Short mmCIF file of C-alpha atoms in Angstrom, two decimals:
data_model
loop_
_atom_site.label_atom_id
_atom_site.label_comp_id
_atom_site.label_asym_id
_atom_site.label_seq_id
_atom_site.Cartn_x
_atom_site.Cartn_y
_atom_site.Cartn_z
CA MET A 1 -9.25 -213.45 -14.64
CA SER A 2 -10.37 -209.69 -13.65
CA ALA A 3 -12.77 -207.79 -16.61
CA ARG A 4 -10.79 -204.30 -17.30
CA PHE A 5 -14.32 -202.60 -17.84
CA LYS A 6 -17.86 -202.80 -16.03
CA THR A 7 -20.88 -201.81 -17.52
CA GLY A 8 -21.04 -198.14 -17.97
CA ASP A 9 -17.46 -197.62 -18.24
CA ARG A 10 -16.81 -195.37 -21.43
CA VAL A 11 -14.44 -196.63 -23.62
CA ILE A 12 -13.27 -196.12 -27.30
CA VAL A 13 -12.16 -198.98 -29.90
CA ARG A 14 -8.87 -198.99 -31.21
CA THR A 15 -7.87 -197.86 -34.62
CA ASP A 16 -5.32 -200.39 -35.72
CA SER A 17 -5.58 -202.87 -38.71
CA PRO A 18 -3.62 -205.71 -38.05
CA PRO A 19 -3.37 -208.13 -40.95
CA GLY A 20 -5.27 -211.34 -40.57
CA HIS A 21 -8.55 -212.86 -39.00
CA VAL A 22 -10.27 -210.07 -36.06
CA ARG A 23 -13.36 -209.98 -35.37
CA THR A 24 -13.97 -206.01 -34.92
CA PRO A 25 -16.01 -204.32 -37.86
CA THR A 26 -14.15 -201.55 -39.30
CA TYR A 27 -16.84 -199.21 -39.10
CA LEU A 28 -16.65 -199.05 -35.17
CA ARG A 29 -12.78 -198.45 -35.38
CA GLY A 30 -12.23 -195.27 -33.19
CA LYS A 31 -15.92 -195.48 -32.23
CA ARG A 32 -16.99 -194.34 -28.62
CA GLY A 33 -18.87 -196.45 -27.01
CA VAL A 34 -20.63 -197.57 -24.08
CA ILE A 35 -20.14 -201.17 -22.34
CA LEU A 36 -23.66 -202.58 -21.99
CA ARG A 37 -22.93 -206.47 -20.50
CA ASP A 38 -19.74 -208.90 -20.17
CA PHE A 39 -19.70 -211.49 -22.04
CA GLY A 40 -16.97 -213.10 -20.03
CA PRO A 41 -14.10 -214.62 -20.89
CA TRP A 42 -13.36 -216.71 -24.26
CA ALA A 43 -10.88 -218.52 -26.61
CA ASN A 44 -9.17 -215.79 -28.39
CA PRO A 45 -11.16 -215.99 -32.10
CA GLU A 46 -7.96 -213.94 -33.62
CA GLN A 47 -5.38 -217.28 -32.54
CA LEU A 48 -8.25 -220.23 -32.69
CA ALA A 49 -8.83 -218.90 -36.66
CA TYR A 50 -5.10 -220.14 -37.05
CA GLY A 51 -5.35 -223.31 -35.40
CA LYS A 52 -3.98 -221.86 -32.31
CA PRO A 53 -5.52 -222.29 -28.14
CA GLY A 54 -6.78 -219.44 -27.87
CA TRP A 55 -4.81 -218.34 -25.08
CA PRO A 56 -5.12 -216.17 -22.79
CA ARG A 57 -8.39 -215.94 -22.62
CA LYS A 58 -10.21 -212.50 -23.30
CA THR A 59 -13.05 -211.33 -22.63
CA ASN A 60 -15.82 -210.44 -24.93
CA TYR A 61 -18.02 -207.33 -24.17
CA TRP A 62 -21.39 -206.13 -25.80
CA VAL A 63 -20.16 -202.26 -26.74
CA GLN A 64 -22.98 -199.79 -27.70
CA PHE A 65 -22.87 -196.92 -30.05
CA ALA A 66 -24.96 -194.32 -31.07
CA MET A 67 -25.60 -194.01 -34.60
CA ASP A 68 -24.62 -190.35 -34.73
CA GLU A 69 -21.01 -191.21 -33.63
CA VAL A 70 -20.22 -194.02 -36.01
CA TRP A 71 -22.31 -192.29 -39.17
CA SER A 72 -22.38 -188.67 -37.98
CA GLY A 73 -25.58 -188.00 -39.50
CA ASN A 74 -24.97 -189.97 -42.71
CA GLY A 75 -27.36 -193.34 -42.69
CA ALA A 76 -31.28 -193.65 -41.91
CA TYR A 77 -32.36 -193.26 -38.02
CA ALA A 78 -34.05 -192.38 -35.92
CA LYS A 79 -32.06 -190.03 -33.05
CA GLY A 80 -32.03 -192.79 -30.07
CA ASP A 81 -30.52 -195.28 -32.48
CA THR A 82 -27.52 -197.67 -31.25
CA VAL A 83 -25.78 -200.11 -32.88
CA VAL A 84 -24.59 -203.20 -29.96
CA ALA A 85 -21.58 -205.26 -31.08
CA GLU A 86 -19.47 -207.37 -29.32
CA ILE A 87 -15.87 -206.58 -28.81
CA TYR A 88 -12.60 -208.36 -27.29
CA GLU A 89 -11.14 -206.42 -24.49
CA GLN A 90 -8.07 -206.03 -26.61
CA TRP A 91 -9.34 -203.37 -29.06
CA LEU A 92 -10.52 -201.65 -26.18
CA GLU A 93 -9.32 -198.50 -24.20
CA PRO A 94 -10.77 -196.73 -20.97
CA ASP A 95 -12.62 -193.08 -23.26
CA THR A 96 -11.09 -190.72 -20.26
CA ALA A 97 -11.78 -188.03 -22.81
CA ARG A 98 -15.39 -188.25 -21.45
CA GLY A 99 -14.39 -190.24 -17.99
CA SER A 100 -16.43 -193.09 -16.27
CA GLU A 101 -20.52 -193.11 -15.75
CA SER A 102 -20.25 -194.67 -13.18
CA MET B 1 -32.40 -234.10 -80.78
CA SER B 2 -31.97 -233.23 -83.79
CA HIS B 3 -34.46 -232.14 -86.16
CA ASP B 4 -32.38 -234.10 -88.83
CA ASP B 5 -33.26 -237.00 -87.19
CA HIS B 6 -37.16 -237.58 -86.38
CA SER B 7 -39.27 -239.32 -89.17
CA HIS B 8 -42.67 -238.32 -87.39
CA ASP B 9 -45.08 -237.83 -91.15
CA HIS B 10 -47.12 -234.93 -90.24
CA ASP B 11 -48.74 -232.46 -92.90
CA HIS B 12 -47.39 -228.94 -91.84
CA ASP B 13 -45.36 -227.56 -93.95
CA HIS B 14 -41.80 -227.92 -91.58
CA ALA B 15 -39.36 -225.66 -93.35
CA HIS B 16 -38.51 -224.11 -90.42
CA ASP B 17 -39.28 -220.41 -91.20
CA HIS B 18 -41.13 -220.13 -87.19
CA PRO B 19 -39.38 -217.85 -85.14
CA HIS B 20 -38.91 -220.10 -82.27
CA PRO B 21 -35.96 -221.07 -81.55
CA HIS B 22 -34.89 -224.34 -81.43
CA ASP B 23 -30.93 -224.04 -79.63
CA SER B 24 -32.14 -221.97 -77.06
CA GLY B 25 -30.57 -224.04 -73.72
CA PRO B 26 -32.45 -225.47 -71.09
CA PHE B 27 -35.89 -223.10 -69.63
CA GLN B 28 -34.17 -222.49 -66.62
CA PRO B 29 -30.51 -222.41 -66.02
CA ASP B 30 -29.19 -225.32 -63.84
CA ILE B 31 -27.68 -225.62 -60.46
CA LYS B 32 -24.39 -223.58 -60.78
CA GLU B 33 -21.16 -225.74 -61.80
CA PRO B 34 -18.70 -225.58 -59.33
CA SER B 35 -16.17 -223.58 -60.80
CA GLU B 36 -14.38 -221.98 -57.26
CA ASP B 37 -11.10 -223.23 -55.41
CA TRP B 38 -12.84 -223.49 -52.37
CA GLU B 39 -15.80 -225.90 -53.81
CA PHE B 40 -13.46 -227.82 -55.75
CA LEU B 41 -11.21 -228.10 -52.58
CA GLU B 42 -14.81 -229.42 -50.75
CA ILE B 43 -15.09 -231.89 -53.66
CA ALA B 44 -11.56 -233.43 -52.96
CA LEU B 45 -11.61 -233.36 -48.97
CA ARG B 46 -15.05 -235.20 -48.68
CA GLU B 47 -14.16 -237.21 -51.80
CA LEU B 48 -10.69 -238.34 -49.72
CA MET B 49 -12.41 -239.32 -46.53
CA ILE B 50 -14.95 -240.93 -47.69
CA ASP B 51 -12.41 -243.28 -49.74
CA LYS B 52 -10.18 -243.15 -46.53
CA GLU B 53 -13.05 -244.52 -44.65
CA ILE B 54 -13.15 -241.85 -41.89
CA ILE B 55 -16.97 -240.93 -43.01
CA THR B 56 -19.32 -242.02 -44.75
CA ALA B 57 -21.40 -240.16 -48.02
CA ARG B 58 -24.30 -241.40 -45.44
CA GLU B 59 -23.13 -239.78 -42.51
CA ILE B 60 -22.89 -236.60 -44.57
CA GLN B 61 -26.46 -236.51 -46.09
CA ASP B 62 -27.53 -237.25 -42.20
CA LYS B 63 -26.07 -234.32 -41.31
CA ILE B 64 -27.02 -231.74 -44.09
CA GLU B 65 -30.75 -233.54 -43.26
CA GLU B 66 -30.39 -232.58 -39.68
CA TRP B 67 -29.37 -228.98 -40.01
CA ASP B 68 -32.11 -228.95 -42.72
CA GLY B 69 -34.94 -230.31 -40.29
CA LYS B 70 -33.78 -227.35 -37.87
CA CYS B 71 -36.39 -224.33 -38.96
CA PRO B 72 -38.08 -221.15 -37.56
CA GLU B 73 -40.85 -223.18 -35.66
CA ILE B 74 -38.46 -224.08 -33.14
CA GLY B 75 -37.90 -220.28 -31.75
CA ALA B 76 -41.42 -219.77 -32.31
CA ARG B 77 -41.92 -222.57 -29.64
CA VAL B 78 -39.35 -221.43 -27.59
CA VAL B 79 -40.56 -217.74 -27.94
CA ALA B 80 -44.33 -218.29 -27.12
CA LYS B 81 -43.25 -220.38 -24.03
CA ALA B 82 -41.90 -217.06 -22.82
CA TRP B 83 -45.03 -215.25 -23.61
CA ALA B 84 -47.24 -217.63 -21.66
CA ASP B 85 -44.56 -218.97 -19.08
CA PRO B 86 -42.83 -215.71 -16.67
CA ALA B 87 -40.71 -217.94 -15.03
CA PHE B 88 -39.18 -219.41 -17.94
CA LYS B 89 -39.31 -216.52 -19.90
CA ALA B 90 -37.02 -215.35 -17.16
CA ARG B 91 -34.71 -217.91 -16.96
CA LEU B 92 -34.43 -217.41 -20.72
CA LEU B 93 -33.14 -213.89 -20.52
CA ALA B 94 -31.10 -214.76 -17.69
CA ASP B 95 -29.30 -217.95 -19.21
CA GLY B 96 -30.22 -218.42 -22.81
CA ASN B 97 -28.88 -221.25 -23.42
CA ALA B 98 -29.93 -222.64 -20.06
CA GLY B 99 -33.42 -221.72 -21.08
CA VAL B 100 -34.04 -223.89 -24.19
CA GLY B 101 -32.23 -226.16 -22.48
CA ASP B 102 -35.21 -226.77 -20.93
CA LEU B 103 -37.30 -227.21 -24.36
CA GLY B 104 -34.30 -230.36 -25.16
CA LEU B 105 -33.02 -227.99 -26.96
CA GLU B 106 -28.67 -227.54 -27.36
CA VAL B 107 -26.69 -224.33 -28.75
CA PRO B 108 -23.50 -226.29 -27.96
CA GLY B 109 -19.20 -224.08 -27.80
CA LEU B 110 -21.93 -220.37 -28.12
CA LYS B 111 -23.46 -218.31 -25.46
CA LEU B 112 -26.84 -217.49 -26.82
CA VAL B 113 -28.57 -214.34 -26.03
CA VAL B 114 -31.93 -213.98 -25.46
CA LEU B 115 -32.90 -210.32 -26.50
CA GLU B 116 -36.65 -208.96 -25.18
CA ASN B 117 -38.40 -206.05 -27.47
CA THR B 118 -39.60 -203.65 -25.35
CA PRO B 119 -42.07 -200.84 -26.09
CA LYS B 120 -38.85 -198.23 -25.88
CA VAL B 121 -36.60 -200.75 -27.57
CA HIS B 122 -36.70 -202.44 -30.86
CA HIS B 123 -33.47 -205.11 -31.41
CA MET B 124 -32.91 -206.15 -34.92
CA VAL B 125 -29.94 -208.84 -35.75
CA VAL B 126 -26.98 -208.62 -38.33
CA CYS B 127 -23.78 -209.97 -38.76
CA THR B 128 -21.89 -207.86 -40.77
CA LEU B 129 -18.72 -209.70 -40.71
CA CYS B 130 -20.42 -213.28 -42.29
CA SER B 131 -23.79 -214.69 -41.70
CA CYS B 132 -22.96 -215.41 -38.15
CA TYR B 133 -27.10 -216.36 -36.76
CA PRO B 134 -28.89 -219.01 -34.22
CA ARG B 135 -29.06 -221.84 -36.48
CA PRO B 136 -29.53 -224.29 -33.76
CA ILE B 137 -33.12 -222.42 -32.83
CA LEU B 138 -33.69 -220.98 -35.94
CA GLY B 139 -32.19 -223.22 -38.85
CA LEU B 140 -30.17 -222.17 -41.67
CA PRO B 141 -30.62 -218.02 -42.01
CA PRO B 142 -32.17 -217.17 -45.06
CA LEU B 143 -29.95 -215.89 -47.55
CA TRP B 144 -31.38 -211.97 -47.84
CA TYR B 145 -29.57 -212.56 -44.10
CA LYS B 146 -26.05 -213.16 -45.63
CA SER B 147 -26.24 -210.90 -48.55
CA ARG B 148 -23.95 -208.06 -48.77
CA GLU B 149 -26.93 -205.61 -48.79
CA TYR B 150 -28.50 -206.38 -45.51
CA ARG B 151 -25.20 -207.20 -43.69
CA SER B 152 -23.66 -203.23 -44.40
CA ARG B 153 -27.70 -201.66 -44.70
CA ALA B 154 -28.87 -202.51 -41.64
CA VAL B 155 -26.13 -201.28 -39.36
CA ARG B 156 -26.22 -197.71 -41.18
CA GLU B 157 -29.81 -197.39 -42.52
CA PRO B 158 -31.82 -199.68 -40.27
CA ARG B 159 -34.98 -197.55 -40.71
CA SER B 160 -35.35 -197.84 -44.10
CA VAL B 161 -34.10 -201.85 -44.19
CA LEU B 162 -37.08 -202.34 -41.55
CA ALA B 163 -39.44 -199.97 -43.90
CA GLU B 164 -38.61 -202.44 -46.63
CA PHE B 165 -40.01 -205.19 -44.80
CA GLY B 166 -43.07 -203.48 -43.52
CA THR B 167 -42.17 -202.93 -40.02
CA GLU B 168 -42.35 -199.39 -38.93
CA LEU B 169 -41.58 -198.07 -35.79
CA PRO B 170 -42.45 -194.32 -33.85
CA ASP B 171 -38.92 -193.00 -33.75
CA SER B 172 -39.17 -192.80 -30.18
CA VAL B 173 -38.77 -196.73 -29.91
CA GLU B 174 -34.66 -197.21 -30.07
CA VAL B 175 -34.12 -199.37 -32.77
CA ARG B 176 -30.67 -201.20 -31.27
CA VAL B 177 -28.64 -203.00 -34.23
CA VAL B 178 -26.98 -206.17 -32.86
CA ASP B 179 -24.04 -206.57 -35.34
CA SER B 180 -23.25 -210.21 -34.62
CA THR B 181 -19.54 -210.29 -34.30
CA ALA B 182 -17.97 -212.75 -32.09
CA ASP B 183 -19.65 -215.86 -30.31
CA CYS B 184 -22.34 -214.85 -28.66
CA ARG B 185 -25.67 -215.62 -31.13
CA PHE B 186 -28.81 -213.60 -30.53
CA LEU B 187 -32.47 -214.80 -30.29
CA VAL B 188 -35.14 -211.87 -30.53
CA LEU B 189 -37.97 -212.21 -28.41
CA PRO B 190 -40.77 -210.13 -30.11
CA LEU B 191 -43.35 -208.12 -28.05
CA ARG B 192 -46.41 -210.22 -27.52
CA PRO B 193 -49.29 -209.31 -29.78
CA GLU B 194 -51.95 -207.57 -27.71
CA GLY B 195 -55.86 -209.29 -27.90
CA THR B 196 -53.97 -212.92 -26.99
CA GLY B 197 -54.57 -212.86 -23.52
CA SER B 198 -56.31 -216.03 -23.81
CA TRP B 199 -53.81 -217.62 -25.87
CA ASN B 200 -52.53 -220.96 -25.40
CA GLU B 201 -48.66 -220.78 -26.09
CA GLU B 202 -49.69 -223.48 -29.49
CA GLN B 203 -51.88 -220.49 -30.75
CA LEU B 204 -49.26 -218.27 -29.61
CA ALA B 205 -46.19 -220.51 -31.72
CA THR B 206 -48.68 -219.33 -34.34
CA LEU B 207 -47.95 -215.82 -34.36
CA VAL B 208 -44.00 -215.94 -34.64
CA THR B 209 -42.21 -215.46 -37.81
CA ARG B 210 -38.84 -216.04 -38.42
CA ASP B 211 -38.19 -212.33 -39.19
CA SER B 212 -39.94 -211.09 -36.01
CA MET B 213 -36.66 -213.29 -34.23
CA ILE B 214 -34.04 -212.09 -36.61
CA GLY B 215 -35.72 -208.38 -35.68
CA THR B 216 -36.92 -207.08 -39.10
CA SER B 217 -40.31 -207.54 -38.11
CA VAL B 218 -42.86 -207.95 -35.35
CA ALA B 219 -45.05 -210.55 -34.32
CA LYS B 220 -47.74 -211.25 -36.34
CA ALA B 221 -51.69 -209.92 -35.13
CA PRO B 222 -54.21 -212.19 -34.64
CA ILE B 223 -56.74 -212.07 -36.97
CA ARG B 224 -60.10 -211.70 -35.28
CA ILE B 225 -62.93 -213.75 -36.72
CA ALA B 226 -66.17 -211.89 -36.76
#
């Protein structure tokens, strides 16, 4: 399996709201982040939740977001604070607007 | 007990004009009776599995006791060893499961990721979707970890939440809130407190609190004996 993204790539989380069991928090949908780590392929939790085998496996990425990107100043955080979350590859698109860092 | 049937002979006037209530119920509410569908489902499933001899009541109790036996002291041993043993720390950070395996510990089916706090980055773990927590290493999560309040506020106002835990960090330190959303479980390796240079692992472990491994606080400072 070839990973779609590498550490440092800029990504954007898809804005879909599909029914069922998903592991992508709503507050991060549509937000721009950076790949911090690649946790490798896992059985797809969106299928496992319904007793399916979870194939094909999907890459689980650790994506970092600036707090300001997520909350636009409407929170209690310092300028450099961030939130990181595990996001499955099917939820990520390349953030072509800003290009790749690497 | 009804007051009509008491037969003790005391001589004070017992005319019931005193103000204390007699039928106020128990002093404290008891554990809630099952009322939700999922509670009845659990009871029905459990009783059926026992009746059909798929599992015994003893096996269920053993499992409960096994989980109740897991506690933050296990995590404190891991952290203390990482503070004292640089080679172990390197292994632990590279591969959490293999690292804790050195201590005979297992985190089956999940990827254990150990996050090192530094003078520049402070990690704080939350699971906004449910209650993901490194249970084999820290035991069952505290109730507040599962509360809607912690789960919603930790990602949005981490500095306020930290302050409520008594944790004040300068703005130059990046607070990195780790939302445990999928298949990893995160254990924070807190900063080793200053003034512990000569301490051994057993002594160091006494400074490692549960909350310091969740990241809502830092490790305890050593108490100096004058």
